[in-house]
Short mmCIF file of C-alpha atoms and ligand atoms in Angstrom, two decimals:
data_model
loop_
_atom_site.label_atom_id
_atom_site.label_comp_id
_atom_site.label_asym_id
_atom_site.label_seq_id
_atom_site.Cartn_x
_atom_site.Cartn_y
_atom_site.Cartn_z
CA MET A 9 68.24 1.55 123.62
CA ASN A 10 70.06 4.86 123.20
CA ARG A 11 67.91 7.87 122.40
CA GLY A 12 68.32 9.26 118.89
CA LEU A 13 70.51 12.27 118.23
CA LEU A 14 68.74 15.63 117.97
CA LEU A 15 70.38 17.59 115.14
CA VAL A 16 69.52 21.26 114.84
CA VAL A 17 70.36 22.77 111.46
CA SER A 18 70.27 26.53 110.87
CA GLY A 19 71.69 28.92 108.33
CA PRO A 20 70.48 32.00 106.52
CA SER A 21 67.89 31.35 103.84
CA GLY A 22 69.72 30.79 100.56
CA THR A 23 72.49 28.69 102.11
CA GLY A 24 70.89 25.58 100.66
CA LYS A 25 70.35 23.92 104.04
CA GLY A 26 67.05 22.45 102.87
CA THR A 27 68.74 20.91 99.83
CA VAL A 28 71.54 19.50 102.00
CA CYS A 29 69.06 17.99 104.47
CA ARG A 30 67.00 16.39 101.70
CA ALA A 31 70.14 14.97 100.03
CA LEU A 32 71.25 13.60 103.40
CA LEU A 33 67.91 11.82 103.86
CA GLU A 34 68.32 10.12 100.50
CA LYS A 35 71.54 8.59 101.77
CA ARG A 36 70.32 8.09 105.31
CA PRO A 37 66.57 7.28 105.23
CA ASP A 38 66.90 6.13 108.85
CA ILE A 39 67.01 9.82 109.90
CA HIS A 40 63.74 11.65 110.56
CA LEU A 41 63.29 15.23 109.32
CA SER A 42 60.79 17.08 111.48
CA VAL A 43 57.96 18.82 109.59
CA SER A 44 57.40 22.30 111.03
CA ALA A 45 54.19 24.26 111.36
CA THR A 46 54.02 27.75 109.85
CA THR A 47 51.61 30.61 109.23
CA ARG A 48 53.49 31.46 106.00
CA LYS A 49 51.53 30.90 102.79
CA PRO A 50 52.70 27.90 100.72
CA ARG A 51 55.16 28.58 97.86
CA PRO A 52 54.50 26.92 94.51
CA GLY A 53 55.20 23.21 94.80
CA GLU A 54 55.04 23.06 98.59
CA ILE A 55 52.75 20.39 99.99
CA ASP A 56 50.82 20.65 103.25
CA GLY A 57 52.00 18.04 105.73
CA VAL A 58 55.22 17.41 103.76
CA SER A 59 56.95 20.80 103.35
CA TYR A 60 55.19 22.31 106.36
CA TYR A 61 51.91 22.11 108.21
CA PHE A 62 50.39 25.34 106.89
CA MET A 63 48.22 26.98 109.55
CA GLU A 64 46.21 30.09 110.27
CA GLU A 65 47.60 32.27 113.06
CA GLU A 66 44.74 31.35 115.39
CA ALA A 67 45.46 27.62 115.12
CA PHE A 68 49.18 28.30 115.61
CA ARG A 69 48.48 30.34 118.77
CA SER A 70 46.26 27.66 120.19
CA MET A 71 49.06 25.13 119.64
CA ILE A 72 51.45 27.45 121.53
CA ASN A 73 48.96 27.65 124.39
CA SER A 74 48.54 23.89 124.59
CA ASP A 75 52.37 23.49 124.80
CA GLY A 76 52.40 21.70 121.45
CA PHE A 77 55.76 23.08 120.26
CA ILE A 78 59.35 22.27 121.26
CA GLU A 79 60.16 25.79 120.10
CA TRP A 80 58.55 28.48 118.01
CA ALA A 81 59.60 31.85 116.60
CA CYS A 82 58.40 34.75 114.53
CA PHE A 83 60.60 35.12 111.46
CA CYS A 84 60.03 37.68 108.67
CA GLN A 85 56.45 38.30 109.90
CA ASN A 86 55.47 34.62 109.94
CA TYR A 87 55.31 32.11 112.76
CA TYR A 88 57.24 28.85 112.62
CA GLY A 89 57.26 26.04 115.19
CA THR A 90 58.40 22.47 115.76
CA PRO A 91 55.52 20.18 116.78
CA LYS A 92 56.58 18.33 119.94
CA GLU A 93 54.90 14.93 119.79
CA LYS A 94 56.47 13.36 116.70
CA VAL A 95 60.02 14.49 117.59
CA GLU A 96 59.79 13.05 121.12
CA GLU A 97 58.39 9.80 119.72
CA GLN A 98 61.20 9.41 117.16
CA LEU A 99 64.00 10.22 119.62
CA ALA A 100 62.59 7.75 122.14
CA ALA A 101 62.56 5.08 119.39
CA GLY A 102 66.31 5.68 118.89
CA ARG A 103 65.93 7.54 115.61
CA ASP A 104 68.05 10.59 114.84
CA VAL A 105 65.95 13.70 114.19
CA ILE A 106 66.77 16.85 112.23
CA LEU A 107 65.16 20.20 113.01
CA GLU A 108 65.75 22.67 110.20
CA ILE A 109 65.01 25.90 112.04
CA GLU A 110 66.17 29.50 112.42
CA VAL A 111 68.41 30.86 115.17
CA GLN A 112 65.88 32.07 117.79
CA GLY A 113 64.18 28.67 117.78
CA ALA A 114 67.53 26.86 117.86
CA MET A 115 68.48 28.73 121.02
CA GLN A 116 65.24 27.65 122.69
CA VAL A 117 66.10 24.04 121.79
CA LYS A 118 69.57 24.55 123.27
CA SER A 119 68.19 25.46 126.67
CA GLU A 120 65.76 22.52 126.70
CA PHE A 121 67.99 19.91 124.98
CA PRO A 122 71.62 20.81 125.81
CA GLU A 123 72.73 17.45 124.42
CA ALA A 124 71.50 18.36 120.91
CA VAL A 125 74.02 18.99 118.13
CA PHE A 126 73.92 22.47 116.56
CA ILE A 127 75.00 22.85 112.96
CA PHE A 128 75.20 26.12 111.05
CA VAL A 129 75.20 25.85 107.26
CA VAL A 130 77.16 28.48 105.32
CA PRO A 131 77.51 29.17 101.58
CA PRO A 132 81.04 29.67 100.15
CA SER A 133 80.80 33.48 100.56
CA LEU A 134 78.44 36.37 101.38
CA GLU A 135 78.43 37.38 97.70
CA GLU A 136 77.27 33.88 96.79
CA LEU A 137 74.53 34.11 99.42
CA GLU A 138 73.23 37.36 97.93
CA LYS A 139 73.21 35.74 94.50
CA ARG A 140 71.34 32.69 95.77
CA LEU A 141 68.77 34.85 97.59
CA SER A 142 67.99 36.81 94.44
CA GLY A 143 68.16 33.73 92.23
CA ARG A 144 65.18 31.97 93.76
CA GLY A 145 62.94 34.31 91.76
CA THR A 146 59.87 33.75 93.92
CA GLU A 147 60.26 36.77 96.21
CA LYS A 148 59.95 40.58 95.71
CA PRO A 149 63.16 42.75 95.99
CA GLU A 150 62.09 44.18 99.36
CA VAL A 151 61.57 40.64 100.67
CA ILE A 152 65.07 39.68 99.40
CA HIS A 153 66.56 42.77 101.10
CA GLU A 154 64.80 41.88 104.36
CA ARG A 155 66.04 38.29 104.13
CA LEU A 156 69.64 39.42 103.52
CA LYS A 157 69.45 41.65 106.61
CA THR A 158 68.09 38.73 108.61
CA ALA A 159 70.79 36.48 107.13
CA LEU A 160 73.55 38.78 108.40
CA TRP A 161 71.96 38.83 111.85
CA GLU A 162 71.83 35.03 111.73
CA TYR A 163 75.54 34.87 110.80
CA SER A 164 76.34 36.87 113.90
CA ASN A 165 74.92 33.96 115.96
CA MET A 166 77.15 31.35 114.35
CA GLU A 167 79.45 31.01 117.35
CA LYS A 168 76.60 29.61 119.47
CA TYR A 169 76.64 26.49 117.28
CA ASN A 170 78.87 23.39 117.53
CA TYR A 171 79.68 23.02 113.82
CA ILE A 172 79.91 25.10 110.68
CA LEU A 173 78.87 23.09 107.65
CA LEU A 174 80.21 24.53 104.40
CA ASN A 175 77.81 24.02 101.51
CA ASP A 176 80.05 24.53 98.50
CA GLU A 177 78.76 21.39 96.77
CA VAL A 178 75.76 19.44 98.02
CA ASP A 179 77.47 16.02 97.88
CA LYS A 180 80.48 17.26 99.83
CA ALA A 181 78.25 18.97 102.38
CA VAL A 182 76.32 15.71 102.86
CA GLU A 183 79.58 13.80 103.45
CA ARG A 184 80.64 16.36 106.05
CA PHE A 185 77.20 16.15 107.68
CA ILE A 186 77.47 12.35 107.94
CA SER A 187 80.96 12.71 109.49
CA ILE A 188 79.54 15.04 112.13
CA ILE A 189 76.76 12.57 112.96
CA GLU A 190 79.16 9.62 113.17
CA ALA A 191 81.68 11.54 115.32
CA GLU A 192 78.95 12.74 117.69
CA LYS A 193 77.78 9.15 118.19
CA GLN A 194 81.29 8.16 119.32
CA ARG A 195 81.42 10.78 122.07
CA VAL A 196 82.17 9.27 125.49
CA GLU A 197 79.16 10.97 127.09
CA ARG A 198 76.84 9.34 124.53
CA ASN A 199 78.25 5.89 125.31
CA ASP A 200 77.90 5.70 129.06
CA ASP A 201 76.55 2.14 128.89
CA TRP A 202 80.08 1.11 127.85
CA VAL A 203 81.72 3.25 130.50
CA ASN A 204 79.41 1.83 133.17
CA LYS A 205 80.00 -1.79 132.09
CA VAL A 206 83.76 -1.31 132.51
CA LYS A 207 83.31 0.36 135.90
CA GLU A 208 81.20 -2.57 137.12
CA ARG A 209 84.11 -4.95 136.44
CA ILE A 210 86.73 -2.96 138.33
P1 5GP B 316 61.09 29.51 104.77
O1 5GP B 316 59.95 30.46 104.91
O2 5GP B 316 62.14 30.01 103.82
O3 5GP B 316 60.64 28.10 104.49
O4 5GP B 316 61.79 29.43 106.20
C1 5GP B 316 62.26 30.59 106.84
C2 5GP B 316 63.09 30.21 108.04
O5 5GP B 316 62.30 29.56 109.03
C3 5GP B 316 64.21 29.22 107.70
O6 5GP B 316 65.41 29.68 108.31
C4 5GP B 316 63.74 27.93 108.31
O7 5GP B 316 64.83 27.11 108.71
C5 5GP B 316 63.00 28.45 109.53
N1 5GP B 316 62.07 27.47 110.09
C6 5GP B 316 61.41 26.49 109.45
N2 5GP B 316 60.70 25.76 110.31
C7 5GP B 316 60.94 26.30 111.55
C8 5GP B 316 60.52 25.96 112.87
O8 5GP B 316 59.78 25.02 113.12
N3 5GP B 316 60.97 26.74 113.88
C9 5GP B 316 61.80 27.80 113.68
N4 5GP B 316 62.21 28.48 114.74
N5 5GP B 316 62.24 28.12 112.44
C10 5GP B 316 61.81 27.38 111.40
#
């Protein structure tokens, strides 16, 4: 059985990447979305074990020390990390896995899993991003300013990714996302069982 595809999705906060990923999963429940661990406090409506595994810094550090993360990063004064075990298990079972993570973590994944597919979600414009960041209404102005600064830094890393996924409308973005997944699965290097079968006959 072929291993699942590891899909790494990044994009400044406010690009709607979370919304796009959730809408994708509705259409493609066969895909597994990895649940990250974080030391950030839960926002209203977030559920432990579903949105994130919410942790104290000490527990997070001990997980780093026991090599429990595929990658981890400090982002806006909080720690975030991808727990290793579940992702490995799903990929080995042939299931495609999405990691919705920021740029520093994505680059760690790139060095460990060069075969992963890196997708950068963008809003229609920078002005729209600013509007979306302020529109969430759950953060203080200084937090929004900090996030916009971080967002611009994240944009500057865009060229390290394989695809730019425009999120102008969620449905359209999901269609584009599915096209990327399907095209990636047809790549010659992901179908070497076919190539090898032909070679055996020559
Ligand atoms: P938020 O606090 O808004 O939920 O997430 C802030 C940023 O952390 C987002 O860009 C999100 O994609 C990223 N993030 C979430 N989980 C992880 C993770 O496991 N690892 C890394 N490196 N970033 C993550």
